[in-house]
XYZ file of C-alpha atoms in Angstrom:
109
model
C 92.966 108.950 116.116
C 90.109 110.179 114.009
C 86.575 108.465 113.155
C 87.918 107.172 109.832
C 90.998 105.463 110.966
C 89.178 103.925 114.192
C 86.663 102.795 111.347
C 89.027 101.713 109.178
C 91.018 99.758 111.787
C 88.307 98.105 113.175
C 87.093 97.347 110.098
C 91.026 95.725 109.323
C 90.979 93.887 112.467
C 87.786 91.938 111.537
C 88.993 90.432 107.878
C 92.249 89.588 110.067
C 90.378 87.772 112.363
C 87.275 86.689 110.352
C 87.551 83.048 111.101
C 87.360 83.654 114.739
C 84.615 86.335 114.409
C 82.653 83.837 112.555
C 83.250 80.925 115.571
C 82.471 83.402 118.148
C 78.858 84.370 116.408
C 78.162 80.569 115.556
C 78.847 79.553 118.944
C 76.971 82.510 120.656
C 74.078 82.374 118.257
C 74.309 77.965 119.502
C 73.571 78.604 122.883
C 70.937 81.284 122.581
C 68.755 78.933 120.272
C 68.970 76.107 122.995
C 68.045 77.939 125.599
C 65.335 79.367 123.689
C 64.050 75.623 122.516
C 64.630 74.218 126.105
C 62.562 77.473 127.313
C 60.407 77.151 124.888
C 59.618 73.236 125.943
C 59.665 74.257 129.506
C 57.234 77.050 129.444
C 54.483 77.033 126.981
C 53.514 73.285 128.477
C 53.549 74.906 132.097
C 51.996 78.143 130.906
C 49.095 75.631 129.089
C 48.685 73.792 132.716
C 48.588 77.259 134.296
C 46.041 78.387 132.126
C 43.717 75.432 133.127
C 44.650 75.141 136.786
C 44.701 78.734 137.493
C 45.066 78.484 141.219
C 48.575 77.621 140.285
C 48.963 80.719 138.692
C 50.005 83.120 140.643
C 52.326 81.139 142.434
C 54.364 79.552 139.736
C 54.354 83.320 137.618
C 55.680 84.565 141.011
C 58.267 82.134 140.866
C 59.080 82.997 137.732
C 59.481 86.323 138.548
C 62.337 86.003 140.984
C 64.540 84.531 139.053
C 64.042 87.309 136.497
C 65.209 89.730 139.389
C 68.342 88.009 139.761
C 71.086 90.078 138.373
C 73.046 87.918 135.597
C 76.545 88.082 137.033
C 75.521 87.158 140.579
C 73.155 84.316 138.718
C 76.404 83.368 136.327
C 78.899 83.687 139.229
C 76.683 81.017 141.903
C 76.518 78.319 139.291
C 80.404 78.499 138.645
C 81.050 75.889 141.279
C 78.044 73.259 139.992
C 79.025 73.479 136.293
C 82.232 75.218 135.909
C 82.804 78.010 133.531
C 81.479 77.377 129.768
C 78.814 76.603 127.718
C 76.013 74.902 130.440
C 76.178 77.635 132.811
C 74.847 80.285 130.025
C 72.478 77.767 128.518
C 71.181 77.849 131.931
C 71.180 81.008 132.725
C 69.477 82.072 129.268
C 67.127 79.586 130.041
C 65.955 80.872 133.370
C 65.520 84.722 132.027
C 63.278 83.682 129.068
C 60.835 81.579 131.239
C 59.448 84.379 132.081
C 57.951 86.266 128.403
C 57.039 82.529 127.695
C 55.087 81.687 130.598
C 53.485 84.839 130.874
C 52.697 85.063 126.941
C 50.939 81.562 126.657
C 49.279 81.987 130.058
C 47.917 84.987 128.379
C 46.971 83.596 124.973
């Protein structure tokens, strides 16, 4: 199979199955943008309370930090048996890894 047909298939494949495309980037683009906005409401209040406690600081950016070390899978794969397989466990998850730019950008300024 040459670059043009695998292009051209592909391309085939994706008007076939447009409507499911479409649910598959609506639903994926859904549960980025809530765990960004719960992020969002999570960190830049803590990285404002950081900022004016700063012996908390270190400690709670630490904190942070771990959980950014965690690999995804083993992260996605220990909250299977609390909330199943779906939508909550990546909210979650996608919630935990941004903390960390957040925190660190409004502790910064």
């Amino acid at each position: 199979m040459n670059g043009k047909s695998l292009l051209s298939s592909f391309i085939n494949t994706t008007i076939e199955r447009w409507p499911m495309v479409l649910d598959s980037i609506l639903s994926h683009l859904s549960i980025s943008l809530m765990s960004l906005a719960i992020a969002v409401l999570i960190g830049v209040p803590l990285g404002i309370f950081i900022t004016r406690h700063r012996k908390f600081a270190s400690v709670i950016i630490k904190i942070a930090s771990v959980f950014q070390t965690i690999p995804s899978v083993a992260l996605l794969g220990f909250m299977i048996p609390f909330f199943g397989i779906g939508r909550k466990p990546a909210v979650i998850a996608l919630t935990i890894y941004a903390l960390l730019p957040i925190l660190q950008n409004t502790y910064t300024g």
